[in-house]
Amino acid sequence: MPFREKTAWIMLLSTLGVYGVYFFAFGRAWTAGHGAGFGLFAPMVATVVALVVVQIVLFVWAAALSPSDARAPVDERERLIDLHSARAGFAALQAGVFLALVAVALGIAPALAANVLLAVMVAGEATRSIWRIAGYRLGAA
Amino acid sequence: MSALSNRIRWLRFEHGEMTQAELAQRIGMTRQTVAAIEQGKYSPTLEAAFRIADALGEPLEAVFQWNGDGPSARMPPQT
């Protein structure tokens, strides 16, 4: 698997994995009735730190496996794939933010609203990574 | 699949069995992009097409062919 496709997989799986743990913990707290007291700041910061650490370790590992690929400059096809995937990710983000705003307008709890918005950002990032993987697999013509 | 076809694979073979990686290095692209162009999965920019033709020592029309049904496809090749 080429290095850049590998980085897209790393982005996708690490994002889903780390935020999956966070949302699982939040979901358990919410269903147990402690959602509002879950504490937004500390778990979110811990999640972001964990994500950064996991991604750095995996990127270094991927670069060590194919150092010449990792050093190669991004070419026009890869830039095109990045542009397409950014557009898809932004579209997902826009749709998600719209739905989140509807949910806020319907009066959901602030703690839930904050987590819905976080989930929307994660979904946007996951969409971008999926689009990148599809671009590398299918071509960007 | 694109209406643009190419003879890159054959021309690489004719040029001392040049590898995709060697061609990619000469034109400043990744091997995966060269493979995608060869397979018709990606249509290169005009600049990249000229760079590929230049690296293979051939004119552009010897490397890339347009298979659409427009006027350029009906035009006989110049000799």
Short mmCIF file of C-alpha atoms in Angstrom, two decimals:
data_model
loop_
_atom_site.label_atom_id
_atom_site.label_comp_id
_atom_site.label_asym_id
_atom_site.label_seq_id
_atom_site.Cartn_x
_atom_site.Cartn_y
_atom_site.Cartn_z
CA MET A 1 0.00 0.00 0.00
CA PRO A 2 1.43 3.43 -0.94
CA PHE A 3 2.53 5.71 1.90
CA ARG A 4 -0.08 8.42 1.28
CA GLU A 5 -2.95 5.91 1.19
CA LYS A 6 -1.57 4.44 4.40
CA THR A 7 -1.68 7.89 6.04
CA ALA A 8 -5.32 8.24 4.98
CA TRP A 9 -6.12 4.89 6.63
CA ILE A 10 -4.22 5.98 9.75
CA MET A 11 -6.23 9.22 9.90
CA LEU A 12 -9.51 7.35 9.45
CA LEU A 13 -8.93 4.49 11.86
CA SER A 14 -7.24 6.55 14.57
CA THR A 15 -9.98 9.20 14.43
CA LEU A 16 -12.75 6.61 14.60
CA GLY A 17 -10.95 4.57 17.25
CA VAL A 18 -10.01 7.38 19.64
CA TYR A 19 -13.24 9.33 19.28
CA GLY A 20 -15.13 6.04 19.41
CA VAL A 21 -13.79 5.48 22.92
CA TYR A 22 -14.73 9.06 23.87
CA PHE A 23 -18.29 8.82 22.52
CA PHE A 24 -18.74 5.38 24.07
CA ALA A 25 -17.77 6.83 27.47
CA PHE A 26 -20.02 9.83 26.93
CA GLY A 27 -22.89 7.62 25.78
CA ARG A 28 -22.61 5.44 28.88
CA ALA A 29 -22.53 8.50 31.14
CA TRP A 30 -25.49 10.03 29.30
CA THR A 31 -27.65 6.91 29.48
CA ALA A 32 -26.77 6.56 33.16
CA GLY A 33 -28.03 10.09 33.69
CA HIS A 34 -24.59 11.65 34.30
CA GLY A 35 -24.17 13.12 30.83
CA ALA A 36 -24.40 16.74 31.92
CA GLY A 37 -21.72 16.12 34.54
CA PHE A 38 -19.49 14.14 32.19
CA GLY A 39 -17.14 17.10 31.99
CA LEU A 40 -16.57 18.37 28.50
CA PHE A 41 -13.18 19.96 28.83
CA ALA A 42 -10.94 17.29 30.37
CA PRO A 43 -12.21 14.28 28.33
CA MET A 44 -12.07 16.29 25.10
CA VAL A 45 -8.51 17.49 25.76
CA ALA A 46 -7.45 13.97 26.73
CA THR A 47 -9.02 12.64 23.52
CA VAL A 48 -7.25 15.20 21.33
CA VAL A 49 -3.90 14.50 23.05
CA ALA A 50 -4.42 10.74 22.64
CA LEU A 51 -5.30 11.21 18.97
CA VAL A 52 -2.20 13.32 18.30
CA VAL A 53 0.07 10.79 20.05
CA VAL A 54 -1.48 7.80 18.22
CA GLN A 55 -1.22 9.55 14.86
CA ILE A 56 2.39 10.66 15.36
CA VAL A 57 3.44 7.12 16.33
CA LEU A 58 1.61 5.57 13.35
CA PHE A 59 2.87 8.20 10.86
CA VAL A 60 6.46 7.65 12.01
CA TRP A 61 5.96 3.89 11.66
CA ALA A 62 4.48 4.27 8.15
CA ALA A 63 7.30 6.62 7.09
CA ALA A 64 9.91 4.17 8.41
CA LEU A 65 8.39 1.41 6.27
CA SER A 66 8.70 3.44 3.03
CA PRO A 67 11.05 6.38 3.60
CA SER A 68 11.42 7.33 -0.08
CA ASP A 69 7.63 7.53 -0.54
CA ALA A 70 7.36 9.62 2.62
CA ARG A 71 9.98 12.09 1.37
CA ALA A 72 8.49 12.37 -2.14
CA PRO A 73 6.76 15.70 -2.81
CA VAL A 74 2.99 15.70 -3.28
CA ASP A 75 2.19 15.53 -6.99
CA GLU A 76 -0.76 16.86 -9.00
CA ARG A 77 -2.90 13.71 -8.66
CA GLU A 78 -2.47 13.69 -4.89
CA ARG A 79 -3.33 17.40 -4.71
CA LEU A 80 -6.47 16.69 -6.75
CA ILE A 81 -7.42 13.82 -4.43
CA ASP A 82 -6.87 16.12 -1.44
CA LEU A 83 -9.08 18.80 -3.00
CA HIS A 84 -11.88 16.35 -3.79
CA SER A 85 -11.72 14.84 -0.31
CA ALA A 86 -11.67 18.27 1.38
CA ARG A 87 -14.78 19.22 -0.58
CA ALA A 88 -16.55 15.99 0.45
CA GLY A 89 -15.49 16.46 4.07
CA PHE A 90 -16.73 20.06 4.08
CA ALA A 91 -20.08 18.99 2.57
CA ALA A 92 -20.48 16.39 5.34
CA LEU A 93 -19.52 19.00 7.92
CA GLN A 94 -22.07 21.49 6.54
CA ALA A 95 -24.86 18.92 6.55
CA GLY A 96 -23.96 17.81 10.06
CA VAL A 97 -23.78 21.36 11.43
CA PHE A 98 -27.20 22.08 9.91
CA LEU A 99 -28.68 19.00 11.61
CA ALA A 100 -26.95 19.92 14.88
CA LEU A 101 -28.43 23.42 14.70
CA VAL A 102 -31.88 21.91 14.19
CA ALA A 103 -31.27 19.72 17.24
CA VAL A 104 -30.18 22.76 19.28
CA ALA A 105 -33.25 24.67 18.11
CA LEU A 106 -35.38 21.75 19.31
CA GLY A 107 -33.88 22.29 22.75
CA ILE A 108 -31.41 19.48 23.41
CA ALA A 109 -29.19 19.81 26.48
CA PRO A 110 -26.02 21.92 26.09
CA ALA A 111 -23.71 19.00 26.93
CA LEU A 112 -25.41 16.86 24.30
CA ALA A 113 -25.31 19.70 21.77
CA ALA A 114 -21.57 20.14 22.29
CA ASN A 115 -21.01 16.43 21.74
CA VAL A 116 -23.24 16.37 18.67
CA LEU A 117 -21.13 19.18 17.19
CA LEU A 118 -17.95 17.24 18.06
CA ALA A 119 -19.41 14.14 16.39
CA VAL A 120 -20.18 16.23 13.30
CA MET A 121 -16.54 17.35 13.10
CA VAL A 122 -15.37 13.75 13.49
CA ALA A 123 -17.80 12.67 10.75
CA GLY A 124 -16.44 15.40 8.46
CA GLU A 125 -12.87 14.27 9.06
CA ALA A 126 -13.83 10.62 8.53
CA THR A 127 -15.59 11.52 5.27
CA ARG A 128 -12.47 13.34 4.09
CA SER A 129 -10.29 10.31 4.86
CA ILE A 130 -12.72 7.90 3.16
CA TRP A 131 -12.74 10.13 0.07
CA ARG A 132 -8.93 10.18 0.04
CA ILE A 133 -8.78 6.39 0.27
CA ALA A 134 -11.33 6.08 -2.54
CA GLY A 135 -9.30 8.56 -4.61
CA TYR A 136 -6.10 6.57 -4.16
CA ARG A 137 -7.90 3.29 -4.89
CA LEU A 138 -10.01 4.36 -7.86
CA GLY A 139 -7.88 7.13 -9.32
CA ALA A 140 -8.72 10.81 -9.45
CA ALA A 141 -9.66 11.21 -13.10
CA MET B 1 -12.33 5.17 -17.96
CA SER B 2 -11.00 8.28 -19.70
CA ALA B 3 -11.26 8.94 -23.46
CA LEU B 4 -7.54 9.60 -23.27
CA SER B 5 -5.41 6.53 -23.94
CA ASN B 6 -1.66 6.26 -23.86
CA ARG B 7 1.30 4.13 -24.88
CA ILE B 8 3.44 4.82 -21.82
CA ARG B 9 3.84 1.19 -20.86
CA TRP B 10 4.99 0.22 -24.36
CA LEU B 11 7.29 3.24 -24.63
CA ARG B 12 8.84 2.47 -21.23
CA PHE B 13 9.56 -1.02 -22.52
CA GLU B 14 11.15 0.44 -25.64
CA HIS B 15 13.33 2.73 -23.52
CA GLY B 16 15.39 0.01 -21.91
CA GLU B 17 12.53 -1.32 -19.80
CA MET B 18 12.34 1.86 -17.78
CA THR B 19 10.44 1.22 -14.55
CA GLN B 20 7.44 3.23 -13.40
CA ALA B 21 9.55 4.48 -10.49
CA GLU B 22 12.29 5.72 -12.84
CA LEU B 23 9.79 7.53 -15.03
CA ALA B 24 8.10 8.97 -11.95
CA GLN B 25 11.40 10.28 -10.65
CA ARG B 26 12.21 11.92 -13.99
CA ILE B 27 8.91 13.78 -14.14
CA GLY B 28 8.60 14.58 -10.43
CA MET B 29 5.62 12.38 -9.67
CA THR B 30 4.95 9.34 -7.53
CA ARG B 31 5.08 5.82 -8.95
CA GLN B 32 1.40 5.41 -8.04
CA THR B 33 0.48 8.39 -10.21
CA VAL B 34 2.42 7.00 -13.17
CA ALA B 35 0.62 3.68 -12.68
CA ALA B 36 -2.75 5.47 -12.54
CA ILE B 37 -1.97 7.37 -15.76
CA GLU B 38 -0.88 4.16 -17.52
CA GLN B 39 -4.11 2.41 -16.50
CA GLY B 40 -6.23 5.36 -17.65
CA LYS B 41 -7.47 5.99 -14.10
CA TYR B 42 -6.06 9.50 -14.07
CA SER B 43 -5.73 12.05 -16.87
CA PRO B 44 -2.58 14.12 -16.34
CA THR B 45 -2.43 17.88 -16.76
CA LEU B 46 -1.07 19.17 -20.04
CA GLU B 47 2.21 20.08 -18.36
CA ALA B 48 2.60 16.59 -16.90
CA ALA B 49 1.74 15.03 -20.25
CA PHE B 50 4.49 17.07 -21.92
CA ARG B 51 6.94 16.09 -19.19
CA ILE B 52 6.11 12.40 -19.69
CA ALA B 53 6.53 12.69 -23.46
CA ASP B 54 9.80 14.55 -22.95
CA ALA B 55 11.10 11.89 -20.54
CA LEU B 56 10.25 9.19 -23.08
CA GLY B 57 11.81 11.19 -25.94
CA GLU B 58 8.61 11.17 -27.98
CA PRO B 59 6.22 13.84 -29.24
CA LEU B 60 3.07 14.25 -27.18
CA GLU B 61 0.79 12.68 -29.81
CA ALA B 62 2.94 9.53 -29.86
CA VAL B 63 2.35 9.05 -26.14
CA PHE B 64 -1.27 10.16 -25.68
CA GLN B 65 -4.23 9.60 -27.97
CA TRP B 66 -7.67 11.17 -27.74
CA ASN B 67 -10.46 8.61 -28.37
CA GLY B 68 -13.41 10.95 -28.10
CA ASP B 69 -15.70 11.69 -31.03
CA GLY B 70 -14.82 15.38 -31.42
CA PRO B 71 -13.03 16.99 -34.37
CA SER B 72 -9.57 16.18 -33.01
CA ALA B 73 -10.40 12.45 -32.99
CA ARG B 74 -11.50 12.56 -36.63
CA MET B 75 -8.42 14.46 -37.73
CA PRO B 76 -5.87 12.22 -39.48
CA PRO B 77 -2.44 12.14 -37.83
CA GLN B 78 0.09 14.50 -39.35
CA THR B 79 3.07 12.91 -41.09
#
